[in-house]
Tab-separated table of C-alpha atoms in Angstrom:
chain	number	residue	atom	x	y	z
A	1	UNK	CA	0.521	4.823	16.390
A	2	UNK	CA	0.710	7.969	18.676
A	3	UNK	CA	1.278	11.415	17.104
A	4	UNK	CA	4.737	12.749	17.383
A	5	UNK	CA	5.288	15.537	20.075
A	6	UNK	CA	4.699	18.811	18.809
A	7	UNK	CA	7.450	21.546	18.707
A	8	UNK	CA	4.905	24.449	18.380
A	9	UNK	CA	2.468	25.452	15.749
A	10	UNK	CA	3.181	24.125	12.298
A	11	UNK	CA	4.514	26.747	9.652
A	12	UNK	CA	1.276	26.621	7.687
A	13	UNK	CA	-0.793	27.458	10.764
A	14	UNK	CA	1.588	30.157	12.025
A	15	UNK	CA	0.648	33.738	10.619
A	16	UNK	CA	3.950	35.264	12.007
A	17	UNK	CA	6.221	32.749	10.243
A	18	UNK	CA	7.579	33.950	6.867
A	19	UNK	CA	8.710	31.122	4.593
A	20	UNK	CA	10.627	33.671	2.299
A	21	UNK	CA	13.976	32.057	1.018
A	22	UNK	CA	15.851	34.980	2.084
A	23	UNK	CA	17.952	33.909	5.148
A	24	UNK	CA	17.904	37.212	6.903
A	25	UNK	CA	14.214	37.642	6.579
A	26	UNK	CA	13.713	33.811	7.781
A	27	UNK	CA	15.968	34.529	10.787
A	28	UNK	CA	14.035	37.605	11.723
A	29	UNK	CA	10.498	36.099	11.403
A	30	UNK	CA	11.475	32.881	12.979
A	31	UNK	CA	12.902	34.995	15.791
A	32	UNK	CA	9.616	36.967	16.190
A	33	UNK	CA	7.724	33.732	16.139
A	34	UNK	CA	9.793	32.227	18.957
A	35	UNK	CA	10.015	35.417	21.168
A	36	UNK	CA	6.732	36.835	20.280
A	37	UNK	CA	7.912	40.485	19.627
A	38	UNK	CA	10.084	42.632	17.564
A	39	UNK	CA	13.398	43.713	18.799
A	40	UNK	CA	13.836	47.221	20.039
A	41	UNK	CA	14.398	49.636	17.370
A	42	UNK	CA	16.925	51.566	19.215
A	43	UNK	CA	19.220	48.374	19.741
A	44	UNK	CA	22.840	48.899	18.566
A	45	UNK	CA	23.969	46.548	15.835
A	46	UNK	CA	26.469	44.041	16.869
A	47	UNK	CA	29.978	44.078	15.278
A	48	UNK	CA	31.258	40.685	14.153
A	49	UNK	CA	34.413	41.748	12.251
A	50	UNK	CA	37.113	43.957	14.131
A	51	UNK	CA	40.134	44.432	12.129
A	52	UNK	CA	43.172	46.608	13.049
A	53	UNK	CA	44.554	48.995	10.608
A	54	UNK	CA	47.605	46.655	9.956
A	55	UNK	CA	45.273	43.746	9.287
A	56	UNK	CA	43.327	45.759	6.814
A	57	UNK	CA	46.030	46.924	4.990
A	58	UNK	CA	47.437	43.348	4.778
A	59	UNK	CA	44.228	42.137	3.449
A	60	UNK	CA	44.058	44.932	0.810
A	61	UNK	CA	47.574	44.239	-0.320
A	62	UNK	CA	46.888	40.594	-0.688
A	63	UNK	CA	44.337	41.522	-3.240
A	64	UNK	CA	46.445	43.947	-5.087
A	65	UNK	CA	45.325	47.206	-3.524
A	66	UNK	CA	48.297	49.730	-3.241
A	67	UNK	CA	48.704	50.439	0.524
A	68	UNK	CA	51.540	52.261	2.410
A	69	UNK	CA	54.730	50.174	3.131
A	70	UNK	CA	54.873	48.999	6.681
A	71	UNK	CA	54.068	46.294	9.130
A	72	UNK	CA	52.936	45.590	12.685
A	73	UNK	CA	54.996	45.667	15.657
A	74	UNK	CA	54.229	43.691	18.760
A	75	UNK	CA	57.328	44.968	20.733
A	76	UNK	CA	59.703	47.783	20.504
A	77	UNK	CA	62.572	45.617	19.135
A	78	UNK	CA	60.272	44.511	16.312
A	79	UNK	CA	59.346	48.088	15.611
A	80	UNK	CA	62.845	48.898	15.220
A	81	UNK	CA	63.440	45.952	12.693
A	82	UNK	CA	60.337	47.125	10.648
A	83	UNK	CA	61.974	50.644	10.694
A	84	UNK	CA	65.335	49.344	9.561
A	85	UNK	CA	63.762	47.064	6.751
A	86	UNK	CA	61.886	50.188	5.557
A	87	UNK	CA	65.186	52.255	5.552
A	88	UNK	CA	66.872	49.485	3.373
A	89	UNK	CA	64.094	50.207	0.835
A	90	UNK	CA	64.274	53.930	0.781
A	91	UNK	CA	66.947	55.806	2.802
A	92	UNK	CA	65.016	58.926	2.898
A	93	UNK	CA	62.125	57.321	5.005
A	94	UNK	CA	60.390	58.680	7.926
A	95	UNK	CA	58.055	56.632	9.961
A	96	UNK	CA	54.763	56.954	11.657
A	97	UNK	CA	54.134	54.883	14.890
A	98	UNK	CA	50.402	54.102	15.293
A	99	UNK	CA	48.743	52.542	18.312
A	100	UNK	CA	46.310	49.663	17.102
A	101	UNK	CA	43.153	49.802	19.078
A	102	UNK	CA	39.349	49.256	17.941
A	103	UNK	CA	38.562	52.975	18.435
A	104	UNK	CA	39.046	56.179	16.772
A	105	UNK	CA	40.598	59.410	18.096
A	106	UNK	CA	44.014	57.513	18.499
A	107	UNK	CA	46.061	60.572	17.859
A	108	UNK	CA	44.384	62.684	20.321
A	109	UNK	CA	44.171	60.091	23.147
A	110	UNK	CA	46.327	59.691	26.144
A	111	UNK	CA	47.793	56.525	27.707
A	112	UNK	CA	47.366	55.594	31.202
A	113	UNK	CA	51.185	55.803	31.770
A	114	UNK	CA	50.968	59.488	31.023
A	115	UNK	CA	52.331	59.144	27.484
A	116	UNK	CA	50.302	61.493	25.103
A	117	UNK	CA	48.926	60.474	21.753
A	118	UNK	CA	48.731	57.235	19.915
A	119	UNK	CA	50.087	58.433	16.502
A	120	UNK	CA	53.718	59.733	16.430
A	121	UNK	CA	56.245	60.637	13.757
A	122	UNK	CA	59.785	59.140	13.988
A	123	UNK	CA	62.987	59.731	11.967
A	124	UNK	CA	65.322	56.841	13.207
A	125	UNK	CA	64.742	53.279	14.011
A	126	UNK	CA	65.770	54.058	17.604
A	127	UNK	CA	62.940	56.473	18.027
A	128	UNK	CA	60.583	53.927	16.697
A	129	UNK	CA	61.859	51.520	19.235
A	130	UNK	CA	61.169	54.114	22.064
A	131	UNK	CA	57.734	54.980	20.759
A	132	UNK	CA	56.580	51.527	20.631
A	133	UNK	CA	57.959	50.841	24.037
A	134	UNK	CA	55.887	53.683	25.529
A	135	UNK	CA	52.770	52.624	23.755
A	136	UNK	CA	52.512	48.836	23.732
A	137	UNK	CA	51.087	46.891	26.885
A	138	UNK	CA	49.532	50.269	27.858
A	139	UNK	CA	45.842	51.366	28.020
A	140	UNK	CA	44.924	54.232	25.325
A	141	UNK	CA	41.994	56.463	26.417
A	142	UNK	CA	40.133	58.198	23.792
A	143	UNK	CA	36.775	59.737	23.405
A	144	UNK	CA	35.315	56.649	21.899
A	145	UNK	CA	36.821	54.129	24.664
A	146	UNK	CA	35.550	55.703	27.838
A	147	UNK	CA	37.676	56.237	30.621
A	148	UNK	CA	38.942	52.706	31.163
A	149	UNK	CA	40.634	52.945	27.877
A	150	UNK	CA	41.667	49.970	25.573
A	151	UNK	CA	44.758	48.016	25.525
A	152	UNK	CA	47.335	48.686	22.890
A	153	UNK	CA	49.013	45.339	22.127
A	154	UNK	CA	50.119	46.258	18.630
A	155	UNK	CA	51.643	49.213	16.884
A	156	UNK	CA	51.571	49.761	13.050
A	157	UNK	CA	54.897	51.245	11.704
A	158	UNK	CA	54.361	52.512	8.252
A	159	UNK	CA	56.539	54.679	6.135
A	160	UNK	CA	55.294	58.256	6.210
A	161	UNK	CA	53.323	58.869	2.990
A	162	UNK	CA	53.530	62.438	1.247
A	163	UNK	CA	50.783	64.793	2.351
A	164	UNK	CA	49.142	66.460	-0.717
A	165	UNK	CA	48.190	70.091	-0.183
């Protein structure tokens, strides 16, 4: 019988392969054994879970964590509908319209269409509609996005929370 083809040194002969049962340690040591070097220390970690604020709030609410009432709006019309629903619950509501992008500094950012700021206050559903129309489908440029900005495809319309002084 002929010997089976070898796929490299066996784990018992390889000094750099760690057989620790920890999956992260095994992955790291296997990567070093295959590549032959450690990754650069200055390498940026990859992000595998990018949630918008409205997605995070829905997830928290699902598990019983109290969150500010509100929903996402993908168009100006849905923004108006969300504001009207919130008004039915509380007639003294004021609203916040927040652009949803994966970057910080939304309130200080500028849209490429000239509209300023990704966080605005509104008192009426019609104002929410206008703000959503001005933001959605546009690119928001902040200090964290770079000059190309990031496309705003959703807006969060929560009821304004009281600000404690």
